[in-house]
Tab-separated table of C-alpha atoms and ligand atoms in Angstrom:
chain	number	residue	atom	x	y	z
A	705	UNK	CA	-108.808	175.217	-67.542
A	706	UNK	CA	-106.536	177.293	-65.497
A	707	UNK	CA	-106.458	181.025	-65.843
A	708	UNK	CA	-102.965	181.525	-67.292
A	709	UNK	CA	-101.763	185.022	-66.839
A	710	UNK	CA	-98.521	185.398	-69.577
A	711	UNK	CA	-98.502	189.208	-68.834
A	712	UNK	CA	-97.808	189.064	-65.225
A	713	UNK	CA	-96.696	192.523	-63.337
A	714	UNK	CA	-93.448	193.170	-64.447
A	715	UNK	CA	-91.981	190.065	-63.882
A	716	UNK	CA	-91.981	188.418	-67.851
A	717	UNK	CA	-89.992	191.274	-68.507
A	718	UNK	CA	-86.817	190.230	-70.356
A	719	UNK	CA	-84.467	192.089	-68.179
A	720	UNK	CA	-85.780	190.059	-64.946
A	721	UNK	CA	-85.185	186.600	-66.767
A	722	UNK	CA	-81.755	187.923	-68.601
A	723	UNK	CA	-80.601	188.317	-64.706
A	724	UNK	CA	-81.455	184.999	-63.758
A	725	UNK	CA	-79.597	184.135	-66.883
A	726	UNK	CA	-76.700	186.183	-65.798
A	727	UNK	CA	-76.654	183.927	-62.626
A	728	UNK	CA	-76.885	180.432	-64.314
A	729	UNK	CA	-73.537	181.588	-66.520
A	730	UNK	CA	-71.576	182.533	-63.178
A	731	UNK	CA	-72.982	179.465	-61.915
A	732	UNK	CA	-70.998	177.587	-64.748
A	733	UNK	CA	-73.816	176.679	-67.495
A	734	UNK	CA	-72.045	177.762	-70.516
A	735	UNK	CA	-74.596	176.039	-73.221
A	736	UNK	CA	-75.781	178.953	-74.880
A	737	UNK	CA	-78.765	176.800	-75.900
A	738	UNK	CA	-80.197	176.502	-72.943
A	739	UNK	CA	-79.337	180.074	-71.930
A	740	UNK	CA	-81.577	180.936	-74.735
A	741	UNK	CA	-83.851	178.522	-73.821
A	742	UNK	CA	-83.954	179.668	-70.311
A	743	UNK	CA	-84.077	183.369	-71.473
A	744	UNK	CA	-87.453	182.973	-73.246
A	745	UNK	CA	-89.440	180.401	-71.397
A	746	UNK	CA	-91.458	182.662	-68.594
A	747	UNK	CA	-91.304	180.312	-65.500
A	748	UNK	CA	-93.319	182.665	-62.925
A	749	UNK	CA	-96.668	180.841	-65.174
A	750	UNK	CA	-95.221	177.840	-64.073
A	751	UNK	CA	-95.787	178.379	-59.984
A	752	UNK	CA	-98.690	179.412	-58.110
A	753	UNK	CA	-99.905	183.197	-58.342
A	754	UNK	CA	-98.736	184.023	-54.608
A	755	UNK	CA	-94.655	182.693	-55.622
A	756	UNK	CA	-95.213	184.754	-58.997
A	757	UNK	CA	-92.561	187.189	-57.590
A	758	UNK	CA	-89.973	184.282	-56.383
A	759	UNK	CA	-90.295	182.548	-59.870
A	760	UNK	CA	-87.047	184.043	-61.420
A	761	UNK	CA	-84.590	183.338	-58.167
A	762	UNK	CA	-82.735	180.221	-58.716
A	763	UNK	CA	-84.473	178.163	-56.401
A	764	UNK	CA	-87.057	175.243	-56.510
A	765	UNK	CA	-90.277	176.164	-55.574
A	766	UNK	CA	-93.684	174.221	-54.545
A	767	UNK	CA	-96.177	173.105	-57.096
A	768	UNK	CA	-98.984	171.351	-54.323
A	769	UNK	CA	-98.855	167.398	-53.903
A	770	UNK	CA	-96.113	167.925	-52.063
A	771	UNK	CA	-94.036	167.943	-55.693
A	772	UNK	CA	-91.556	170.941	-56.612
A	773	UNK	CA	-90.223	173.114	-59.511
A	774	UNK	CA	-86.975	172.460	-60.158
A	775	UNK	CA	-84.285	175.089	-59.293
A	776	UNK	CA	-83.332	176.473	-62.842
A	777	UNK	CA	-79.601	175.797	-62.229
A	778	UNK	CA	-80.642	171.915	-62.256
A	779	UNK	CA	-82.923	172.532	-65.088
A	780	UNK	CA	-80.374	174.131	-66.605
A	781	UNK	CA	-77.268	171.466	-66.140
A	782	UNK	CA	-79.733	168.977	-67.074
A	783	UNK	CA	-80.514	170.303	-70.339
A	784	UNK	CA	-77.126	170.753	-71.413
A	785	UNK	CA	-76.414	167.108	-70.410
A	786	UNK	CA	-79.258	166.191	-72.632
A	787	UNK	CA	-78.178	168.079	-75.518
A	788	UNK	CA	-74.684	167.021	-75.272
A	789	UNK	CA	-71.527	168.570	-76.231
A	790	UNK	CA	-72.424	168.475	-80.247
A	791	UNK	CA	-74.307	171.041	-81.682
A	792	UNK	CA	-77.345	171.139	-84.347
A	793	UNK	CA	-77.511	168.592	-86.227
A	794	UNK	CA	-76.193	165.864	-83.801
A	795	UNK	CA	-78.506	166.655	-80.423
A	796	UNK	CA	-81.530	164.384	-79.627
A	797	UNK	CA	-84.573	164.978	-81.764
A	798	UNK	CA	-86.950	162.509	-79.801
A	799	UNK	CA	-86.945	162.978	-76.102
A	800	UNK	CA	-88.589	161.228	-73.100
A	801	UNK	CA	-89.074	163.222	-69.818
A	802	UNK	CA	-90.404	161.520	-67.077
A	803	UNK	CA	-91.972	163.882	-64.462
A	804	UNK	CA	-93.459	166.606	-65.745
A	805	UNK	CA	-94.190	168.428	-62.856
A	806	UNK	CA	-95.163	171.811	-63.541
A	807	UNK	CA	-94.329	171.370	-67.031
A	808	UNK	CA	-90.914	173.942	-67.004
A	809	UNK	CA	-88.475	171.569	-68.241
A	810	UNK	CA	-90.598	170.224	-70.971
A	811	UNK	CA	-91.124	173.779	-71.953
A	812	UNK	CA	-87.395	174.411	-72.090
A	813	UNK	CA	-86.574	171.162	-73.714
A	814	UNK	CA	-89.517	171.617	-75.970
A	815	UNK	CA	-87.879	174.613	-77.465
A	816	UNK	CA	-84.168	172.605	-78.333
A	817	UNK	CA	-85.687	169.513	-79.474
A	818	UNK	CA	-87.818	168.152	-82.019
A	819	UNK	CA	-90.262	166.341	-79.874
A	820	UNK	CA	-90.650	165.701	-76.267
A	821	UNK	CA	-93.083	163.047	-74.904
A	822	UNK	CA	-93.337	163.723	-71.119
A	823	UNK	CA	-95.159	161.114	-68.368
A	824	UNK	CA	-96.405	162.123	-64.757
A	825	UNK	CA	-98.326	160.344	-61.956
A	826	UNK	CA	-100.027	162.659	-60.713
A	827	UNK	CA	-103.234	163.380	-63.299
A	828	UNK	CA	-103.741	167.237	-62.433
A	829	UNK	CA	-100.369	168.402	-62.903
A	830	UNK	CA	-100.489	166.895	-66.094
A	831	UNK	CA	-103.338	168.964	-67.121
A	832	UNK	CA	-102.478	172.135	-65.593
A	833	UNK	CA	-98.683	171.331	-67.328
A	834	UNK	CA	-100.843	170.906	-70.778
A	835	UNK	CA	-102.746	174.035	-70.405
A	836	UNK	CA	-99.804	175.640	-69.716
A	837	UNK	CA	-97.513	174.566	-72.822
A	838	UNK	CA	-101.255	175.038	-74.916
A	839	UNK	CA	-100.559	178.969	-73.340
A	840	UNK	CA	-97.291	179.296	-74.334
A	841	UNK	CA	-98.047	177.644	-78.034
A	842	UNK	CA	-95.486	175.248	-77.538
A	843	UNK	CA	-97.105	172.149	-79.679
A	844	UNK	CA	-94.316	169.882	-80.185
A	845	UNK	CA	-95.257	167.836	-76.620
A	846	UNK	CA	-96.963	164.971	-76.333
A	847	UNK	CA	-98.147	164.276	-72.701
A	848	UNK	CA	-98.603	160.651	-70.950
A	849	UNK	CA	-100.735	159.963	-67.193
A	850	UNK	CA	-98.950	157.082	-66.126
A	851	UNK	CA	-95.997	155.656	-64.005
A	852	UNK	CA	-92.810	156.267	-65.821
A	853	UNK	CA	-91.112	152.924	-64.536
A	854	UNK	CA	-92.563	151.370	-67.524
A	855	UNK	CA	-91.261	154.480	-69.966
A	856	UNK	CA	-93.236	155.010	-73.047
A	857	UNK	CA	-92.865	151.290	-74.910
A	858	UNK	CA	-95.041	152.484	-78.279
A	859	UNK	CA	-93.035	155.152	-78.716
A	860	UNK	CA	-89.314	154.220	-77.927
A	861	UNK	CA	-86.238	153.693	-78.396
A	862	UNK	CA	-85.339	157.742	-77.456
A	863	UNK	CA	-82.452	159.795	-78.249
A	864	UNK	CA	-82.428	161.020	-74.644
A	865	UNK	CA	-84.076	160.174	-71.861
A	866	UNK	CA	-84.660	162.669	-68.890
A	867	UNK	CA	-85.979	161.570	-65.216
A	868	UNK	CA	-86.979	164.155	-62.780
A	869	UNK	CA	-87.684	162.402	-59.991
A	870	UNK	CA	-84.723	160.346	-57.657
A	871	UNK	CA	-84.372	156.604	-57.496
A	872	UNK	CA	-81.978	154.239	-56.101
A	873	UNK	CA	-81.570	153.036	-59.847
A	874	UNK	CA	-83.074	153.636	-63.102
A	875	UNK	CA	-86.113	150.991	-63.516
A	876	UNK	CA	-84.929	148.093	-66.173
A	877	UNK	CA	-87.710	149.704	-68.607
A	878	UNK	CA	-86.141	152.823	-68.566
A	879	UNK	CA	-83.038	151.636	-69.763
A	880	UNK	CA	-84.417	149.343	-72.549
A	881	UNK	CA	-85.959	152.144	-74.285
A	882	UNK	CA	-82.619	154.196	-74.476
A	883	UNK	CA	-81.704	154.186	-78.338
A	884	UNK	CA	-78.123	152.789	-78.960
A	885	UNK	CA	-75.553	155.996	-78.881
A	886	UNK	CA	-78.349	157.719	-76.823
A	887	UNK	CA	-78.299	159.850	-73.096
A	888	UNK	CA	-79.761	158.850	-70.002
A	889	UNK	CA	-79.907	161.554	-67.581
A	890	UNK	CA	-81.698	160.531	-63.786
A	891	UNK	CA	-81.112	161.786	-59.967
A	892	UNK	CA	-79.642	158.476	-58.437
A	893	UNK	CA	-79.451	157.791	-54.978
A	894	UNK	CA	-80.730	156.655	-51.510
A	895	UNK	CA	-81.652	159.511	-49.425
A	896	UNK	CA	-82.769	163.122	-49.597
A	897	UNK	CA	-79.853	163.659	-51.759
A	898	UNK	CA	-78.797	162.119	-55.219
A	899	UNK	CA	-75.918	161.646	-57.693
A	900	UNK	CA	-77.182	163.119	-61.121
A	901	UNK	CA	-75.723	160.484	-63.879
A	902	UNK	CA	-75.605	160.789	-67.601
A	903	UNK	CA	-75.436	157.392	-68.781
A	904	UNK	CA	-74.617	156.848	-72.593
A	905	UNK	CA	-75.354	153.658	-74.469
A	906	UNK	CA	-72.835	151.899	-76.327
A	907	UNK	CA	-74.466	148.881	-77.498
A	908	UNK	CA	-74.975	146.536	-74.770
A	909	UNK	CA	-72.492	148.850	-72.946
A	910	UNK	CA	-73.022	151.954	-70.476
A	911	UNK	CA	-70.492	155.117	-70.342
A	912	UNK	CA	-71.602	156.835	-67.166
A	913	UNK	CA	-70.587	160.013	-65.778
A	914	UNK	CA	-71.726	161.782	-62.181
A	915	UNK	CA	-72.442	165.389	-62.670
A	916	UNK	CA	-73.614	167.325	-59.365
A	917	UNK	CA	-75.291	166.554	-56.318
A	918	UNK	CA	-79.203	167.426	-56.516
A	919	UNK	CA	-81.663	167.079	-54.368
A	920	UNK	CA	-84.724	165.800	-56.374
A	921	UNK	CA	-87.994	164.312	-55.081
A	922	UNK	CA	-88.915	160.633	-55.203
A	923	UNK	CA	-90.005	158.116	-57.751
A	924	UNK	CA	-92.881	156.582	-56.859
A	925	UNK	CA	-95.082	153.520	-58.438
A	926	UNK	CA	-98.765	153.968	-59.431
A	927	UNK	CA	-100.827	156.911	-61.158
A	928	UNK	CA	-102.756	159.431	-59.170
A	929	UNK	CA	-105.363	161.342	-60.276
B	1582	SAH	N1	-89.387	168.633	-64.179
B	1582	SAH	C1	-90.274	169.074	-63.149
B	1582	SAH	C2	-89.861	168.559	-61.792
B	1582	SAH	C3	-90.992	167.918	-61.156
B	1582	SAH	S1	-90.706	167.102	-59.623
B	1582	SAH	C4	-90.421	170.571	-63.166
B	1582	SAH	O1	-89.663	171.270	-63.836
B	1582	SAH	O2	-91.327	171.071	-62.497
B	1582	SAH	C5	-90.829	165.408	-60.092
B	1582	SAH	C6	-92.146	164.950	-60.676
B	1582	SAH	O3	-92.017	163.554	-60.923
B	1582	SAH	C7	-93.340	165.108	-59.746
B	1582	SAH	O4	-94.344	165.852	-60.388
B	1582	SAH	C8	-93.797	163.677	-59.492
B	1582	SAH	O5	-95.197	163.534	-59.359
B	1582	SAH	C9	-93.280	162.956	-60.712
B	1582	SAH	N2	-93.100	161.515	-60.552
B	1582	SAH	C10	-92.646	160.831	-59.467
B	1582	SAH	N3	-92.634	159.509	-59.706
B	1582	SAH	C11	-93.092	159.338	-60.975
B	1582	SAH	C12	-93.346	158.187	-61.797
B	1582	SAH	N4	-93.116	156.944	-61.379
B	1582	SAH	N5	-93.830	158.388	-63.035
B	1582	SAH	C13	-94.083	159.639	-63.506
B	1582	SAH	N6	-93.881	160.755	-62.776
B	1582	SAH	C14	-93.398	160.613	-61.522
């Protein structure tokens, strides 16, 4: 298990991640949710010791495998397009991430949503993204090794569905396990850079929406360990 440090020097302090909080608003998040959410989740546990001190700038960062943190604004505008506009009672209570990564958006989502059941290729992020949730006490995440093209059959339909890794299009799978009235979130594109879409269900018909331009790393097929 990975030495998890939630003390850190200085830099869990409330006033450091209130700033980068400040900065997310300006940048045009308004959810307050996900302020909150942002606000109490410490993300420097989420990078490696010697980018500690970068961990509250709103930029992505390396995690090793050649995979990133997200930047927090992106984190951010995803999680409000997850929620959705309604508040309480009406978000998503079931949620499927896919890319887990360090394991800092299913800690944010984890604290807005009932459940989250994330998937990732690569087997040791997954672990070191499980001992870090365990850390936190954050217990309401259920965590998947495997290729997220096939999503998570046993347990779906979702209420939202969050991909965190860029594709030309969102695998067939993916889609099928969307419940009806439900969010699809995913970086879509060819290159370097992608569209971010929210599609919603309607029955056998898709609302979809383009909200930035991100910059997300690939989808790839297969598990590693
Ligand atoms: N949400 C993450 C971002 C991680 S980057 C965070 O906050 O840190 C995208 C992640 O998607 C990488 O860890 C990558 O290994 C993973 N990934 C890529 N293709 C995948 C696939 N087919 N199935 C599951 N995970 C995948």
């Amino acid at each position: 298990m990975t030495q998890i440090d939630l003390e850190g020097v200085g830099m869990t302090s409330r006033r450091t991640r209130n700033r980068l909080v400040a900065r997310l608003r300006k940048a045009g998040i308004a959810d307050e949710r996900v302020l909150d959410a942002i606000a109490s989740v410490p993300r420097h546990i989420f990078v490696d010791e010697a980018l500690a001190h970068r961990a509250y700038e709103d930029s992505a960062l390396p995690i090793g495998h050649g995979q990133t943190i997200s930047q927090p604004y992106v984190v951010a505008a995803m999680t409000a397009a997850v929620l959705g506009k309604g508040s309480g009672n009406g978000g998503p209570r079931r949620v499927l991430e896919i890319g887990t990564g360090c394991g800092y958006q299913t800690a944010i989502l984890a604290t807005l949503v009932e459940r989250v059941f994330t998937m990732e290729r690569i087997g040791s992020l997954l672990e070191r993204a499980r001992d870090r949730l365990g850390a936190l006490g954050i217990r309401n995440v259920r965590f998947r090794h495997a290729d997220g093209n096939g999503g998570w059959r046993e347990e779906a339909p979702f209420d939202a569905i969050l991909v965190t890794a860029g594709a030309t299009h969102v695998p067939d799978a993916v889609m099928e396990q969307v419940a009806d009235g439900a969010t699809l979130v995913m970086p879509v594109g060819n290159g370097d850079v992608q569209e971010l879409k929210r599609l919603e269900r309607m029955g056998d018909a898709w609302r979809q929406e383009t909200l930035e331009h991100v910059r997300f790393v690939p989808m790839l097929r297969g598990v590693q360990a």
